CSV table of C-alpha atoms in Angstrom, one decimal:
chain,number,residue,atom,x,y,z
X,1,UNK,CA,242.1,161.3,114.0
X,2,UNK,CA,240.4,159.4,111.1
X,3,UNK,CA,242.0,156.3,109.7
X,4,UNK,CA,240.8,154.6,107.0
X,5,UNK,CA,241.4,151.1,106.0
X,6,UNK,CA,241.8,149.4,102.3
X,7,UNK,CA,240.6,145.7,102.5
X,8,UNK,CA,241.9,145.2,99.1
X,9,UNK,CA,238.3,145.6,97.4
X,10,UNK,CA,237.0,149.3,99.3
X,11,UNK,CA,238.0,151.8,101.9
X,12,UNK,CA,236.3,152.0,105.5
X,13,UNK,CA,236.7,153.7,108.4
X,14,UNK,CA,239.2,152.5,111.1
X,15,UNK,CA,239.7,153.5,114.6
X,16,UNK,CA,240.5,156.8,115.2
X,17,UNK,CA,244.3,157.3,116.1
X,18,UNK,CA,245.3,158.3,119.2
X,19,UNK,CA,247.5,161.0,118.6
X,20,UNK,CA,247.0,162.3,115.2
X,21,UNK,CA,249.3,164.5,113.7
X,22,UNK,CA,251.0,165.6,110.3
X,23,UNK,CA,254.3,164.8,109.2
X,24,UNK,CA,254.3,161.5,110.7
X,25,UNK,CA,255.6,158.4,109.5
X,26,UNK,CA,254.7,155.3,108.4
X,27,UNK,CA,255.6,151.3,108.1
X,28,UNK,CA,254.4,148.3,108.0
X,29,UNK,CA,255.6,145.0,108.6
X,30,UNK,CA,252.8,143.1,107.2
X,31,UNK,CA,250.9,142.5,110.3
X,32,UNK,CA,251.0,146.2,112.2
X,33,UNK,CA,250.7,149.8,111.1
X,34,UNK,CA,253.6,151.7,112.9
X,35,UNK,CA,253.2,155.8,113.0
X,36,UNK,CA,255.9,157.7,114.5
X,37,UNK,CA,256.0,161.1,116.0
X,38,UNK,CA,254.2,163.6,113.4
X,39,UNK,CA,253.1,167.2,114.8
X,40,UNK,CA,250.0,168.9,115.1
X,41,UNK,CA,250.8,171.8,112.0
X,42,UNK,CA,254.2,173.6,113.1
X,43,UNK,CA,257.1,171.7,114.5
X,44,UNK,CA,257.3,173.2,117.9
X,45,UNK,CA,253.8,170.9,118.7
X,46,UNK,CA,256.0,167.9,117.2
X,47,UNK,CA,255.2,164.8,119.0
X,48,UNK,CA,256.9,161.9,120.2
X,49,UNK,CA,254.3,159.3,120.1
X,50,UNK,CA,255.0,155.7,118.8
X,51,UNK,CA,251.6,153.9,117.7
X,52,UNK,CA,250.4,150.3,116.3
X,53,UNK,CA,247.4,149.5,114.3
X,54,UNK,CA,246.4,146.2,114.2
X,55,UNK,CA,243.7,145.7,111.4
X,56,UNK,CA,242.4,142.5,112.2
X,57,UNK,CA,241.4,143.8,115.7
X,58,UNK,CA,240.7,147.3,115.0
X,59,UNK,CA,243.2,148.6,117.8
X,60,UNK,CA,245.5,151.1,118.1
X,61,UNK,CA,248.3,150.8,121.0
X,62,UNK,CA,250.8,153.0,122.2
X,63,UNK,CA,254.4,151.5,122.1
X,64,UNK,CA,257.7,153.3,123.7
X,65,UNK,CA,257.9,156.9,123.4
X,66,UNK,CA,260.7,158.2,121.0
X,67,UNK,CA,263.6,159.9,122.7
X,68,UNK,CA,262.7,163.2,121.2
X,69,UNK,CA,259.7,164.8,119.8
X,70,UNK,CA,259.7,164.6,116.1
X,71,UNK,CA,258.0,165.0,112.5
X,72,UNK,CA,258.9,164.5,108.9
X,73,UNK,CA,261.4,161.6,109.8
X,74,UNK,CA,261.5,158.3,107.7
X,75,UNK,CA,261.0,154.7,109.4
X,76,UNK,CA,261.1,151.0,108.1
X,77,UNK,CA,261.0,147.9,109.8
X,78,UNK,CA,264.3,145.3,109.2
X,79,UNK,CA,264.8,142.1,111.2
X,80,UNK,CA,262.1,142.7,114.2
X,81,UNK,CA,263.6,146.2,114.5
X,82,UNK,CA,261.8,150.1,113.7
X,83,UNK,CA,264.0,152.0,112.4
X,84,UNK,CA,263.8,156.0,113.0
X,85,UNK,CA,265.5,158.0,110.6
X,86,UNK,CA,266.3,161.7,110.9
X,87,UNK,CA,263.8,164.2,111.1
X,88,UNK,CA,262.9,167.8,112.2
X,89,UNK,CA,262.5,168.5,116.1
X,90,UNK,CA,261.0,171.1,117.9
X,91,UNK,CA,263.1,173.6,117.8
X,92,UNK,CA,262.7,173.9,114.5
X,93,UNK,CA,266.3,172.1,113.4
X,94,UNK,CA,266.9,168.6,111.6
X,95,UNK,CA,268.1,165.8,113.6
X,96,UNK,CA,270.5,163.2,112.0
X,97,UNK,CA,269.7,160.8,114.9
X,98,UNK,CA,269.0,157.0,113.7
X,99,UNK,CA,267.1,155.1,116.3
X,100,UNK,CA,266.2,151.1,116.7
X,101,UNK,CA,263.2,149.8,118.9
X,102,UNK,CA,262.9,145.9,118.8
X,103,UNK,CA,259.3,145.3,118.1
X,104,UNK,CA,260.2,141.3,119.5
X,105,UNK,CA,260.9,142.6,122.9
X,106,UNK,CA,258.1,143.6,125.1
X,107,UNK,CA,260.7,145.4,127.2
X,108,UNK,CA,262.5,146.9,124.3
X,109,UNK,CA,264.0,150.3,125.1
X,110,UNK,CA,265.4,153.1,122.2
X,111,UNK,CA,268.5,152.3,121.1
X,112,UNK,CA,271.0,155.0,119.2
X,113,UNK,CA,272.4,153.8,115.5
X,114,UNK,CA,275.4,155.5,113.8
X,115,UNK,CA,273.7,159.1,112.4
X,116,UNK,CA,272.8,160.2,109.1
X,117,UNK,CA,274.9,162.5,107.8
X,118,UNK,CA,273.5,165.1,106.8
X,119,UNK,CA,270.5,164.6,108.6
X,120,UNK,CA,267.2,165.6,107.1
X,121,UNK,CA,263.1,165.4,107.1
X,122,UNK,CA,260.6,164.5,104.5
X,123,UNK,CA,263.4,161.9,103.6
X,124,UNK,CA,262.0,158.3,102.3
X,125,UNK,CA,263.8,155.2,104.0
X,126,UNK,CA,263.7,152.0,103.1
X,127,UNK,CA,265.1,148.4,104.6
X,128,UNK,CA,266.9,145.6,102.3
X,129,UNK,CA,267.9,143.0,103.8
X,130,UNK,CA,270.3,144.3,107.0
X,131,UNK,CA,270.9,147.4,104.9
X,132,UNK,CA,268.9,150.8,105.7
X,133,UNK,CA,268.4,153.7,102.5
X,134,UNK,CA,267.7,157.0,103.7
X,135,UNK,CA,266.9,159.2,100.0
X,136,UNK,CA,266.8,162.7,99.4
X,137,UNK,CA,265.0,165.2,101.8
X,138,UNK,CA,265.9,168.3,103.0
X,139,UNK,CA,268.6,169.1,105.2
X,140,UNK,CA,267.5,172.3,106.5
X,141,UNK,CA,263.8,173.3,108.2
X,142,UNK,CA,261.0,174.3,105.6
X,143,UNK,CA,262.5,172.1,102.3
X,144,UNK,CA,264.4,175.1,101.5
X,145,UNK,CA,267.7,172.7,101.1
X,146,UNK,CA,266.4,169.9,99.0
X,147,UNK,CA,269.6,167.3,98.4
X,148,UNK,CA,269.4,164.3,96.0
X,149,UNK,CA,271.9,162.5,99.0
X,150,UNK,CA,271.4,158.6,99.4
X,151,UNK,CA,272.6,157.1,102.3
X,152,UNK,CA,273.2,153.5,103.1
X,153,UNK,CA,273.4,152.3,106.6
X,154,UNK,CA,274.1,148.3,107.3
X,155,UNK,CA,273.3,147.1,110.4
X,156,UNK,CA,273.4,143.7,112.5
């Protein structure tokens, strides 16, 4: 549950997450830490926790659940939105979901994007401008079907 912090100058301890876990994912949007899901060493104990760290008070908070429990999925933050991307579940089996929470609404709720395709884990994702990039991954459990596949989704 350690987090550790870089002030720009040294590394210190943080407070402790709340539901650590392997395999999550993170973003930032310059003022919060986001993790998301993650799992606790094999997927079946994947998680579907959704956390902010807020260095300059030294919090963590739990935000909405995710739909599903999940680990190994790629996130970025576009226009107030998280972004979700893909992912392993529980079962063990990839997921090609792509989910929005808006991190402006205080009564935001998951919404469902069009799906990656194919879906994959231990993807990176990034957000330019209203454009999402989900790179690479694997597209079956265990990174035994690594695919140089870049996807672009745009978005509103």
């Amino acid at each position: 549950s350690q987090t550790e912090v870089y002030d720009g100058k040294a590394w210190h301890d943080g407070a402790g997450i709340p539901v650590p876990g392997d395999h999550l994912a993170a973003a930032s949007d310059r003022s919060y830490l986001y993790a998301v899901g993650g799992r606790k060493f094999i997927p079946r104990n994947g998680t579907n926790a959704v956390q902010r760290y807020d260095p300059a008070t030294n919090r963590w908070t739990s935000l909405a659940a995710l739909p599903e429990r999940i680990s190994g999925a790629g996130v970025a933050i576009s226009g107030g939105q998280l972004l979700v991307v893909s992912g392993e579940n529980t079962t063990p089996a990839v997921s090609s979901t792509v989910l929005a929470y808006d991190l402006t609404d205080p009564t935001a709720t998951w919404t469902t994007l069009p799906s990656l395709t194919p879906g994959r884990h231990g993807l990176a994702v990034t957000a330019i401008g209203n454009t999402l990039y989900a790179i690479d991954g694997s597209t079956r459990p265990g990174h035994t079907a690594s695919t140089a596949t870049v996807d672009a989704l745009t978005f509103s």
